[in-house]
């Protein structure tokens, strides 16, 4: 005798919203149906995550705004769509001219500031990881466990870059020459592989910093759903994620139409892993001196 | 005590009646009791603090203008949250835009105690959950917000949304699965194999 699956009732069951007889029926079914059990596991994961939602406090000034609306009912409600205002052509041109002038001055000032006081803007990734990013993270975990199979064993950075370019058309942001061993940190280039997930092709390059694996994944910027900032005139913008369970960090940035995701357990936000890609001594000193602006 | 949701705000006896007679102080008490609930839903729905303030103001203005229509033998909470749900939908239609994936939702400063790395992880996880919820379709998102922010039962959610209890269960099923799949990296390593990417 087959009983029907209980998919439709699983959230209600998890929340205790079923009548006792229904709840017993679902429990009995779950005990013998692997498919519904797997679905229930997934729903329970979603329940646990949703329980992380928290209430926020309304701003104090809201009551005054509401009271004004109540006392002056003739005023337009707050939630009306914005009305477009037309400006005279002359006024628009005058403002455009002032804006251009200010922009030129600002570029001059900011450009000078960048030379003497470079800033790296660092902000938390705003959206959940995409399927590609999740796959990249899982590859890093394989790398950490020593289970990652590399398709190209690194001989020189030049050979590695050529291999990645030949197999993916992507550029591997790895400098020529031997990495410098400074401050007791030893860099060792290990190799690369190509992977594909959710229809997106990526290149993985890995090296170690004091024997600690660093995994760099790159793909075309157009494949990444959430926009990553490219280098601006004044600063380079990174976003990051912290995987607290494992202590891993992920830094994300964009350069020349490619997106980069670097995974590591190096301290702070893992920025020491970046030093491998910057063998020019002046740039490395600048990275160390850079101010991380956490947004 | 009025017929409010379990765990929800509590109103002093007579406040609703006084509001219906135009008592401004009573309406202020009503506002104080529900402002955080309304604002929280608006903020998670819109993903934007400015829009959430607009929605909250609109909700209480509608409440003020229509409170005489409330029948006191009904549930005030479900009546109020129906206004909230409609106001959120109206705002979405009026602006006709994608919900931003959370960058404007301001995070509270994490509590002291855990290490910096744990605090950062918690903040990241919280932001990711909010962004994932905000990316759900409204008909899946609203049951999540009503359940987890307000503690409404499935029957109450059904009344707010004008659908059946079975529909509420189905929508929450979809929402829970979407959250589990989108937020797989935030689950403990031992459970990661159970996600369905």
CSV table of C-alpha atoms in Angstrom, one decimal:
chain,number,residue,atom,x,y,z
A,1,UNK,CA,0.0,0.0,0.0
A,2,UNK,CA,1.5,3.4,-1.0
A,3,UNK,CA,0.8,6.5,0.9
A,4,UNK,CA,1.0,9.9,-0.8
A,5,UNK,CA,4.0,12.1,-0.2
A,6,UNK,CA,3.8,14.9,2.4
A,7,UNK,CA,5.7,17.7,0.7
A,8,UNK,CA,2.9,20.2,1.0
A,9,UNK,CA,2.7,19.8,4.8
A,10,UNK,CA,6.4,19.9,5.7
A,11,UNK,CA,6.6,23.6,6.7
A,12,UNK,CA,3.4,23.3,8.7
A,13,UNK,CA,4.8,20.2,10.3
A,14,UNK,CA,8.0,21.9,11.2
A,15,UNK,CA,6.1,24.8,12.7
A,16,UNK,CA,3.7,22.6,14.7
A,17,UNK,CA,0.7,23.9,12.7
A,18,UNK,CA,-0.8,20.6,11.9
A,19,UNK,CA,-3.6,18.9,13.9
A,20,UNK,CA,-2.3,16.0,16.0
A,21,UNK,CA,-3.6,13.3,13.7
A,22,UNK,CA,-2.1,15.0,10.6
A,23,UNK,CA,1.2,15.5,12.5
A,24,UNK,CA,1.3,11.8,13.4
A,25,UNK,CA,0.7,10.9,9.8
A,26,UNK,CA,3.5,13.1,8.5
A,27,UNK,CA,5.9,11.8,11.1
A,28,UNK,CA,5.1,8.2,10.2
A,29,UNK,CA,5.6,9.0,6.5
A,30,UNK,CA,8.9,10.7,7.1
A,31,UNK,CA,10.2,7.6,9.0
A,32,UNK,CA,9.8,5.5,5.8
A,33,UNK,CA,10.2,7.9,2.9
A,34,UNK,CA,13.8,9.1,2.1
A,35,UNK,CA,12.6,11.6,-0.5
A,36,UNK,CA,10.3,13.5,1.9
A,37,UNK,CA,13.0,13.2,4.6
A,38,UNK,CA,15.5,14.9,2.4
A,39,UNK,CA,12.9,17.6,1.5
A,40,UNK,CA,12.2,18.1,5.2
A,41,UNK,CA,15.9,18.5,6.0
A,42,UNK,CA,16.1,21.3,3.4
A,43,UNK,CA,13.0,23.0,4.8
A,44,UNK,CA,14.4,22.8,8.3
A,45,UNK,CA,17.6,24.5,7.1
A,46,UNK,CA,15.4,27.3,5.6
A,47,UNK,CA,13.5,27.6,8.9
A,48,UNK,CA,16.7,27.9,10.9
A,49,UNK,CA,18.0,30.6,8.5
A,50,UNK,CA,14.7,32.5,8.6
A,51,UNK,CA,14.8,32.5,12.4
A,52,UNK,CA,17.8,34.8,12.0
A,53,UNK,CA,15.5,37.6,10.9
A,54,UNK,CA,15.2,40.3,13.5
A,55,UNK,CA,13.0,43.2,14.3
A,56,UNK,CA,14.3,46.7,13.6
A,57,UNK,CA,13.3,49.8,15.6
A,58,UNK,CA,11.4,52.5,13.8
A,59,UNK,CA,13.1,55.9,13.6
A,60,UNK,CA,12.1,58.3,16.4
A,61,UNK,CA,11.1,61.1,14.0
A,62,UNK,CA,8.4,59.0,12.2
A,63,UNK,CA,5.6,60.0,14.6
A,64,UNK,CA,6.2,63.7,13.9
A,65,UNK,CA,5.8,63.1,10.1
A,66,UNK,CA,2.6,61.1,10.6
A,67,UNK,CA,1.2,63.7,12.9
A,68,UNK,CA,1.8,66.4,10.4
A,69,UNK,CA,0.0,64.4,7.8
A,70,UNK,CA,-2.9,63.9,10.1
A,71,UNK,CA,-3.2,67.5,11.0
A,72,UNK,CA,-2.8,68.7,7.4
A,73,UNK,CA,-4.9,66.2,5.4
A,74,UNK,CA,-4.7,68.4,2.3
A,75,UNK,CA,-1.0,67.8,2.0
A,76,UNK,CA,0.1,65.1,-0.5
A,77,UNK,CA,0.7,61.7,1.1
A,78,UNK,CA,4.3,60.7,1.7
A,79,UNK,CA,4.2,57.6,-0.4
A,80,UNK,CA,3.2,59.2,-3.7
A,81,UNK,CA,5.5,58.7,-6.6
A,82,UNK,CA,8.0,61.5,-7.1
A,83,UNK,CA,6.9,64.1,-9.6
A,84,UNK,CA,9.2,65.1,-12.3
A,85,UNK,CA,10.1,68.8,-12.3
A,86,UNK,CA,11.1,70.5,-15.4
A,87,UNK,CA,14.1,72.9,-15.4
A,88,UNK,CA,14.8,75.6,-17.8
A,89,UNK,CA,17.4,74.8,-20.4
A,90,UNK,CA,19.7,77.7,-19.3
A,91,UNK,CA,19.6,76.6,-15.7
A,92,UNK,CA,20.5,73.1,-16.6
A,93,UNK,CA,23.4,74.2,-18.7
A,94,UNK,CA,24.7,76.4,-16.0
A,95,UNK,CA,24.6,73.6,-13.5
A,96,UNK,CA,26.2,71.2,-15.9
A,97,UNK,CA,29.1,73.7,-16.4
A,98,UNK,CA,29.6,74.1,-12.7
A,99,UNK,CA,29.5,70.3,-12.2
A,100,UNK,CA,32.2,69.8,-14.9
A,101,UNK,CA,34.4,72.4,-13.3
A,102,UNK,CA,34.1,70.8,-9.9
A,103,UNK,CA,34.7,67.4,-11.3
A,104,UNK,CA,38.0,68.5,-12.9
A,105,UNK,CA,39.1,70.1,-9.6
A,106,UNK,CA,38.1,67.0,-7.7
A,107,UNK,CA,40.0,64.7,-10.0
A,108,UNK,CA,43.1,66.7,-9.6
A,109,UNK,CA,42.8,66.8,-5.8
A,110,UNK,CA,41.8,63.2,-5.4
A,111,UNK,CA,44.5,62.0,-7.9
A,112,UNK,CA,47.1,63.7,-5.8
A,113,UNK,CA,45.6,62.1,-2.7
A,114,UNK,CA,45.8,58.6,-4.3
A,115,UNK,CA,49.5,58.9,-4.9
A,116,UNK,CA,50.3,59.9,-1.3
A,117,UNK,CA,47.4,58.1,0.5
A,118,UNK,CA,45.9,55.2,-1.3
A,119,UNK,CA,42.7,53.8,0.0
A,120,UNK,CA,41.2,50.3,-0.3
A,121,UNK,CA,37.5,50.3,0.2
A,122,UNK,CA,36.4,47.1,1.8
A,123,UNK,CA,32.8,46.2,2.3
A,124,UNK,CA,30.8,43.1,3.1
A,125,UNK,CA,29.3,41.4,0.1
A,126,UNK,CA,25.7,42.5,-0.2
A,127,UNK,CA,24.0,39.5,-1.6
A,128,UNK,CA,24.2,35.7,-1.0
A,129,UNK,CA,26.8,33.9,-3.0
A,130,UNK,CA,25.9,32.8,-6.5
A,131,UNK,CA,26.1,29.2,-7.5
A,132,UNK,CA,29.4,29.9,-9.2
A,133,UNK,CA,30.8,31.5,-6.0
A,134,UNK,CA,29.6,28.6,-3.9
A,135,UNK,CA,31.2,26.1,-6.2
A,136,UNK,CA,34.5,28.1,-6.0
A,137,UNK,CA,34.3,28.0,-2.2
A,138,UNK,CA,33.7,24.3,-2.3
A,139,UNK,CA,36.8,23.9,-4.5
A,140,UNK,CA,38.8,25.8,-1.9
A,141,UNK,CA,37.6,23.4,0.8
A,142,UNK,CA,38.8,20.5,-1.4
A,143,UNK,CA,42.1,22.4,-1.7
A,144,UNK,CA,42.4,22.7,2.1
A,145,UNK,CA,41.7,19.0,2.5
A,146,UNK,CA,44.3,18.1,0.0
A,147,UNK,CA,41.7,16.6,-2.4
A,148,UNK,CA,41.9,19.1,-5.2
A,149,UNK,CA,43.2,17.7,-8.5
A,150,UNK,CA,45.2,20.2,-10.4
A,151,UNK,CA,45.3,20.0,-14.2
A,152,UNK,CA,48.5,22.1,-14.5
A,153,UNK,CA,51.3,21.8,-12.1
A,154,UNK,CA,53.1,25.2,-11.9
A,155,UNK,CA,56.5,25.5,-13.3
A,156,UNK,CA,56.7,29.2,-13.8
A,157,UNK,CA,54.1,32.0,-13.5
A,158,UNK,CA,54.6,32.6,-17.2
A,159,UNK,CA,53.8,28.9,-18.1
A,160,UNK,CA,50.8,29.0,-15.8
A,161,UNK,CA,49.4,32.2,-17.3
A,162,UNK,CA,49.8,30.7,-20.8
A,163,UNK,CA,48.1,27.5,-19.8
A,164,UNK,CA,45.1,29.4,-18.3
A,165,UNK,CA,44.8,31.6,-21.3
A,166,UNK,CA,45.0,28.7,-23.7
A,167,UNK,CA,42.3,26.7,-21.9
A,168,UNK,CA,39.9,29.5,-20.9
A,169,UNK,CA,40.8,32.7,-22.7
A,170,UNK,CA,41.1,34.3,-19.2
A,171,UNK,CA,44.1,36.2,-17.8
A,172,UNK,CA,45.6,34.9,-14.6
A,173,UNK,CA,46.7,37.9,-12.6
A,174,UNK,CA,50.0,36.3,-11.6
A,175,UNK,CA,53.3,38.3,-12.0
A,176,UNK,CA,56.4,37.0,-13.7
A,177,UNK,CA,59.5,36.2,-11.7
A,178,UNK,CA,59.8,34.4,-8.4
A,179,UNK,CA,57.7,35.7,-5.5
A,180,UNK,CA,59.7,37.3,-2.8
A,181,UNK,CA,60.0,35.7,0.6
A,182,UNK,CA,59.5,38.5,3.1
A,183,UNK,CA,58.9,38.7,6.7
A,184,UNK,CA,59.1,35.0,7.0
A,185,UNK,CA,56.2,34.4,4.6
A,186,UNK,CA,57.1,32.0,1.8
A,187,UNK,CA,55.0,31.9,-1.3
A,188,UNK,CA,54.8,28.7,-3.4
A,189,UNK,CA,52.9,28.6,-6.6
A,190,UNK,CA,51.2,25.2,-7.0
A,191,UNK,CA,49.1,25.1,-10.2
A,192,UNK,CA,45.8,25.6,-11.9
A,193,UNK,CA,42.7,23.9,-13.2
A,194,UNK,CA,39.6,24.8,-15.2
A,195,UNK,CA,36.1,24.1,-13.9
A,196,UNK,CA,32.6,24.7,-15.0
A,197,UNK,CA,29.5,25.1,-12.9
A,198,UNK,CA,26.0,26.3,-13.8
A,199,UNK,CA,27.2,26.9,-17.3
A,200,UNK,CA,29.9,29.2,-16.2
A,201,UNK,CA,33.6,28.5,-16.9
A,202,UNK,CA,36.2,29.6,-14.4
A,203,UNK,CA,39.9,29.2,-13.8
A,204,UNK,CA,41.4,28.2,-10.5
A,205,UNK,CA,44.9,29.1,-9.5
A,206,UNK,CA,46.4,28.1,-6.1
A,207,UNK,CA,49.5,28.9,-4.1
A,208,UNK,CA,50.5,28.7,-0.5
A,209,UNK,CA,51.6,31.3,1.9
A,210,UNK,CA,53.6,29.7,4.7
A,211,UNK,CA,52.1,26.4,3.6
A,212,UNK,CA,48.6,27.8,4.0
A,213,UNK,CA,46.6,27.3,0.8
A,214,UNK,CA,45.2,30.3,-1.1
A,215,UNK,CA,42.7,29.6,-3.8
A,216,UNK,CA,42.1,32.3,-6.5
A,217,UNK,CA,39.2,31.8,-8.9
A,218,UNK,CA,38.5,34.0,-11.9
A,219,UNK,CA,35.8,34.2,-14.5
A,220,UNK,CA,34.4,36.8,-16.9
A,221,UNK,CA,32.9,39.7,-15.1
A,222,UNK,CA,29.7,39.4,-17.2
A,223,UNK,CA,29.1,35.9,-15.6
A,224,UNK,CA,28.9,37.4,-12.1
A,225,UNK,CA,25.4,38.4,-11.1
A,226,UNK,CA,26.2,40.9,-8.5
A,227,UNK,CA,28.3,43.8,-9.9
A,228,UNK,CA,31.8,44.0,-8.6
A,229,UNK,CA,33.4,47.4,-8.7
A,230,UNK,CA,36.3,47.8,-11.0
A,231,UNK,CA,39.3,49.9,-10.1
A,232,UNK,CA,38.3,53.6,-9.8
A,233,UNK,CA,40.5,56.6,-10.1
A,234,UNK,CA,40.9,56.9,-6.4
A,235,UNK,CA,40.7,53.4,-4.9
A,236,UNK,CA,40.3,49.8,-5.5
A,237,UNK,CA,37.1,48.3,-4.1
A,238,UNK,CA,37.0,44.9,-2.5
A,239,UNK,CA,34.0,43.1,-1.1
A,240,UNK,CA,34.4,40.2,1.3
A,241,UNK,CA,32.7,37.3,3.0
A,242,UNK,CA,33.6,35.6,6.2
A,243,UNK,CA,32.9,31.9,6.6
A,244,UNK,CA,32.9,31.7,10.3
A,245,UNK,CA,32.5,28.0,10.7
A,246,UNK,CA,35.8,27.3,9.0
A,247,UNK,CA,37.6,30.6,9.6
A,248,UNK,CA,37.9,31.3,5.9
A,249,UNK,CA,37.7,34.6,4.2
A,250,UNK,CA,36.9,35.5,0.7
A,251,UNK,CA,38.0,38.7,-1.1
A,252,UNK,CA,36.3,39.8,-4.3
A,253,UNK,CA,37.3,42.3,-6.8
A,254,UNK,CA,37.1,43.1,-10.6
A,255,UNK,CA,39.8,44.0,-13.1
A,256,UNK,CA,39.7,44.4,-16.8
A,257,UNK,CA,36.4,42.6,-17.4
A,258,UNK,CA,37.3,39.7,-15.1
A,259,UNK,CA,36.0,38.9,-11.6
A,260,UNK,CA,38.3,37.5,-9.0
A,261,UNK,CA,37.4,35.5,-5.8
A,262,UNK,CA,40.3,34.7,-3.4
A,263,UNK,CA,39.8,32.3,-0.5
A,264,UNK,CA,42.2,31.9,2.4
A,265,UNK,CA,42.4,31.6,6.2
A,266,UNK,CA,45.2,34.2,6.4
A,267,UNK,CA,44.6,36.9,9.1
A,268,UNK,CA,42.1,39.8,9.0
A,269,UNK,CA,40.4,39.7,5.6
A,270,UNK,CA,43.1,37.5,4.0
A,271,UNK,CA,44.7,40.4,2.2
A,272,UNK,CA,48.2,38.9,2.7
A,273,UNK,CA,47.3,36.5,0.0
A,274,UNK,CA,47.3,39.4,-2.4
A,275,UNK,CA,51.0,40.0,-1.8
A,276,UNK,CA,51.7,37.0,-4.0
A,277,UNK,CA,50.3,38.8,-7.0
A,278,UNK,CA,52.3,42.0,-6.5
A,279,UNK,CA,56.0,41.2,-6.8
A,280,UNK,CA,56.9,44.8,-7.5
A,281,UNK,CA,58.4,46.0,-4.2
A,282,UNK,CA,56.9,49.4,-4.4
A,283,UNK,CA,53.4,48.0,-4.8
A,284,UNK,CA,53.8,45.5,-2.0
A,285,UNK,CA,54.9,48.3,0.3
A,286,UNK,CA,51.9,50.3,-0.8
A,287,UNK,CA,49.6,47.3,-0.1
A,288,UNK,CA,50.9,47.0,3.4
A,289,UNK,CA,50.5,50.8,3.9
A,290,UNK,CA,47.1,50.9,2.4
A,291,UNK,CA,44.2,52.1,4.5
A,292,UNK,CA,41.4,49.6,4.6
A,293,UNK,CA,38.1,51.6,4.7
A,294,UNK,CA,35.5,49.2,6.0
A,295,UNK,CA,32.1,50.3,4.8
B,1,UNK,CA,-6.4,43.3,26.6
B,2,UNK,CA,-7.1,43.3,22.8
B,3,UNK,CA,-7.1,40.2,20.6
B,4,UNK,CA,-3.5,40.5,19.3
B,5,UNK,CA,-1.1,37.8,18.1
B,6,UNK,CA,0.6,35.6,20.6
B,7,UNK,CA,4.0,37.3,21.4
B,8,UNK,CA,2.9,40.5,19.6
B,9,UNK,CA,2.2,44.0,20.9
B,10,UNK,CA,-0.2,44.4,23.7
B,11,UNK,CA,-2.7,47.2,23.8
B,12,UNK,CA,-4.4,48.6,26.9
B,13,UNK,CA,-8.1,48.0,27.2
B,14,UNK,CA,-10.1,50.7,25.5
B,15,UNK,CA,-7.3,52.1,23.3
B,16,UNK,CA,-8.9,50.9,20.1
B,17,UNK,CA,-12.3,52.3,21.2
B,18,UNK,CA,-10.7,55.6,22.0
B,19,UNK,CA,-8.9,55.7,18.7
B,20,UNK,CA,-12.2,55.1,16.9
B,21,UNK,CA,-13.6,58.2,18.8
B,22,UNK,CA,-10.7,60.3,17.5
B,23,UNK,CA,-8.6,60.3,20.6
B,24,UNK,CA,-5.1,61.4,19.4
B,25,UNK,CA,-3.3,60.2,22.5
B,26,UNK,CA,-4.8,56.8,22.1
B,27,UNK,CA,-3.7,56.7,18.5
B,28,UNK,CA,-0.2,57.6,19.6
B,29,UNK,CA,-0.3,54.7,22.0
B,30,UNK,CA,-1.4,52.4,19.2
B,31,UNK,CA,1.4,53.7,17.1
B,32,UNK,CA,4.0,53.1,19.8
B,33,UNK,CA,2.7,49.6,20.3
B,34,UNK,CA,3.0,48.6,16.6
B,35,UNK,CA,5.6,50.9,15.0
B,36,UNK,CA,8.5,48.5,15.2
B,37,UNK,CA,6.4,45.6,13.9
B,38,UNK,CA,5.2,47.6,10.9
B,39,UNK,CA,8.6,49.1,10.2
B,40,UNK,CA,10.4,45.7,10.4
B,41,UNK,CA,8.1,44.2,7.8
B,42,UNK,CA,8.4,47.3,5.6
B,43,UNK,CA,12.2,47.3,5.9
B,44,UNK,CA,12.7,43.6,5.1
B,45,UNK,CA,10.1,43.8,2.2
B,46,UNK,CA,11.6,46.8,0.6
B,47,UNK,CA,15.3,46.4,1.5
B,48,UNK,CA,15.5,50.1,1.8
B,49,UNK,CA,15.3,52.3,4.9
B,50,UNK,CA,13.8,55.3,3.2
B,51,UNK,CA,11.2,53.3,1.5
B,52,UNK,CA,10.4,51.5,4.7
B,53,UNK,CA,9.8,54.8,6.4
B,54,UNK,CA,7.4,55.8,3.6
B,55,UNK,CA,5.5,52.5,3.9
B,56,UNK,CA,5.3,52.8,7.7
B,57,UNK,CA,3.9,56.4,7.4
B,58,UNK,CA,1.4,55.3,4.8
B,59,UNK,CA,0.3,52.3,6.9
B,60,UNK,CA,-0.5,54.5,10.0
B,61,UNK,CA,-2.2,57.2,7.9
B,62,UNK,CA,-4.5,54.5,6.4
B,63,UNK,CA,-5.0,53.1,9.9
B,64,UNK,CA,-6.0,56.6,11.2
B,65,UNK,CA,-8.4,57.2,8.3
B,66,UNK,CA,-10.1,53.8,8.5
B,67,UNK,CA,-10.0,52.8,12.1
B,68,UNK,CA,-13.7,53.4,12.4
B,69,UNK,CA,-14.3,50.5,10.0
B,70,UNK,CA,-12.6,48.0,12.3
B,71,UNK,CA,-15.0,45.6,13.8
B,72,UNK,CA,-13.9,44.9,17.4
B,73,UNK,CA,-15.0,41.3,17.3
B,74,UNK,CA,-12.3,40.6,14.7
B,75,UNK,CA,-8.5,40.4,15.1
B,76,UNK,CA,-6.8,43.8,15.1
B,77,UNK,CA,-3.5,42.2,14.2
B,78,UNK,CA,-4.7,40.5,11.1
B,79,UNK,CA,-6.6,43.7,10.1
B,80,UNK,CA,-3.5,45.9,10.6
B,81,UNK,CA,-1.1,43.5,8.9
B,82,UNK,CA,-3.4,43.3,5.9
B,83,UNK,CA,-3.0,47.0,5.6
B,84,UNK,CA,0.8,46.5,5.9
B,85,UNK,CA,0.7,43.8,3.2
B,86,UNK,CA,-1.3,46.0,0.9
B,87,UNK,CA,0.8,49.0,1.5
B,88,UNK,CA,4.0,47.0,0.6
B,89,UNK,CA,2.4,45.7,-2.5
B,90,UNK,CA,1.2,49.2,-3.5
B,91,UNK,CA,4.7,50.6,-3.0
B,92,UNK,CA,6.2,47.9,-5.1
B,93,UNK,CA,3.7,48.5,-7.9
B,94,UNK,CA,4.2,52.2,-7.8
B,95,UNK,CA,8.0,52.1,-8.0
B,96,UNK,CA,8.1,49.1,-10.3
B,97,UNK,CA,11.6,48.1,-9.5
B,98,UNK,CA,13.6,45.2,-8.4
B,99,UNK,CA,14.2,45.0,-4.7
B,100,UNK,CA,17.8,45.9,-4.0
B,101,UNK,CA,19.7,43.0,-2.5
B,102,UNK,CA,20.2,44.5,0.9
B,103,UNK,CA,23.0,47.0,0.6
B,104,UNK,CA,21.0,49.7,2.2
B,105,UNK,CA,19.8,47.8,5.2
B,106,UNK,CA,21.8,49.1,8.1
B,107,UNK,CA,23.1,46.6,10.5
B,108,UNK,CA,23.1,47.1,14.3
B,109,UNK,CA,26.5,47.0,15.9
B,110,UNK,CA,27.2,43.5,16.9
B,111,UNK,CA,27.2,42.7,20.6
B,112,UNK,CA,30.5,42.5,22.4
B,113,UNK,CA,31.8,39.2,23.5
B,114,UNK,CA,32.6,36.9,20.6
B,115,UNK,CA,35.8,37.4,18.6
B,116,UNK,CA,36.0,39.9,15.8
B,117,UNK,CA,35.9,37.1,13.3
B,118,UNK,CA,32.8,35.6,14.8
B,119,UNK,CA,31.1,39.0,14.9
B,120,UNK,CA,32.0,39.6,11.3
B,121,UNK,CA,30.6,36.2,10.3
B,122,UNK,CA,27.4,36.8,12.3
B,123,UNK,CA,27.0,40.2,10.6
B,124,UNK,CA,27.6,38.7,7.2
B,125,UNK,CA,25.1,35.8,7.9
B,126,UNK,CA,22.5,38.3,9.1
B,127,UNK,CA,22.9,40.5,6.0
B,128,UNK,CA,22.8,37.5,3.7
B,129,UNK,CA,19.6,36.2,5.3
B,130,UNK,CA,18.0,39.6,4.9
B,131,UNK,CA,19.1,39.9,1.3
B,132,UNK,CA,17.9,36.4,0.5
B,133,UNK,CA,14.5,37.1,2.0
B,134,UNK,CA,14.2,40.4,0.2
B,135,UNK,CA,14.9,38.6,-3.1
B,136,UNK,CA,11.9,36.3,-2.7
B,137,UNK,CA,8.8,37.0,-4.7
B,138,UNK,CA,6.3,39.1,-2.6
B,139,UNK,CA,3.8,36.3,-2.2
B,140,UNK,CA,6.5,34.0,-0.7
B,141,UNK,CA,8.2,36.8,1.2
B,142,UNK,CA,5.2,38.1,3.1
B,143,UNK,CA,4.4,34.8,4.8
B,144,UNK,CA,8.0,34.6,5.9
B,145,UNK,CA,7.9,38.1,7.4
B,146,UNK,CA,4.6,37.6,9.1
B,147,UNK,CA,5.6,34.3,10.6
B,148,UNK,CA,9.2,35.1,11.7
B,149,UNK,CA,8.8,38.8,12.6
B,150,UNK,CA,5.3,38.8,14.0
B,151,UNK,CA,4.7,35.2,15.0
B,152,UNK,CA,1.4,34.9,13.2
B,153,UNK,CA,-0.2,31.5,12.9
B,154,UNK,CA,-0.9,30.0,9.5
B,155,UNK,CA,-4.6,30.8,9.9
B,156,UNK,CA,-3.8,34.4,10.7
B,157,UNK,CA,-1.3,34.7,7.7
B,158,UNK,CA,-4.0,33.2,5.5
B,159,UNK,CA,-6.5,35.9,6.7
B,160,UNK,CA,-4.0,38.7,6.2
B,161,UNK,CA,-3.1,37.5,2.7
B,162,UNK,CA,-6.6,36.5,1.6
B,163,UNK,CA,-5.6,32.9,0.8
B,164,UNK,CA,-6.1,29.4,2.2
B,165,UNK,CA,-4.0,27.9,5.0
B,166,UNK,CA,-2.8,25.3,2.4
B,167,UNK,CA,-1.5,28.1,0.2
B,168,UNK,CA,0.3,29.6,3.2
B,169,UNK,CA,2.0,26.2,3.8
B,170,UNK,CA,2.9,25.9,0.1
B,171,UNK,CA,4.4,29.4,0.0
B,172,UNK,CA,6.4,28.9,3.1
B,173,UNK,CA,7.7,25.6,1.7
B,174,UNK,CA,8.9,27.4,-1.4
B,175,UNK,CA,10.5,30.2,0.7
B,176,UNK,CA,12.3,27.8,3.1
B,177,UNK,CA,13.7,25.8,0.2
B,178,UNK,CA,14.9,28.9,-1.6
B,179,UNK,CA,16.6,30.2,1.5
B,180,UNK,CA,18.3,26.9,2.2
B,181,UNK,CA,19.6,26.8,-1.4
B,182,UNK,CA,20.7,30.4,-1.5
B,183,UNK,CA,22.4,30.4,1.8
B,184,UNK,CA,24.1,27.0,1.7
B,185,UNK,CA,27.6,28.3,2.5
B,186,UNK,CA,26.3,29.7,5.8
B,187,UNK,CA,25.2,26.3,7.1
B,188,UNK,CA,27.6,24.2,9.3
B,189,UNK,CA,30.0,22.1,7.2
B,190,UNK,CA,28.5,18.8,8.5
B,191,UNK,CA,25.2,19.8,6.9
B,192,UNK,CA,26.5,21.2,3.7
B,193,UNK,CA,26.0,17.9,1.9
B,194,UNK,CA,22.2,18.3,2.4
B,195,UNK,CA,21.9,21.4,0.4
B,196,UNK,CA,20.5,21.2,-3.1
B,197,UNK,CA,22.6,23.5,-5.4
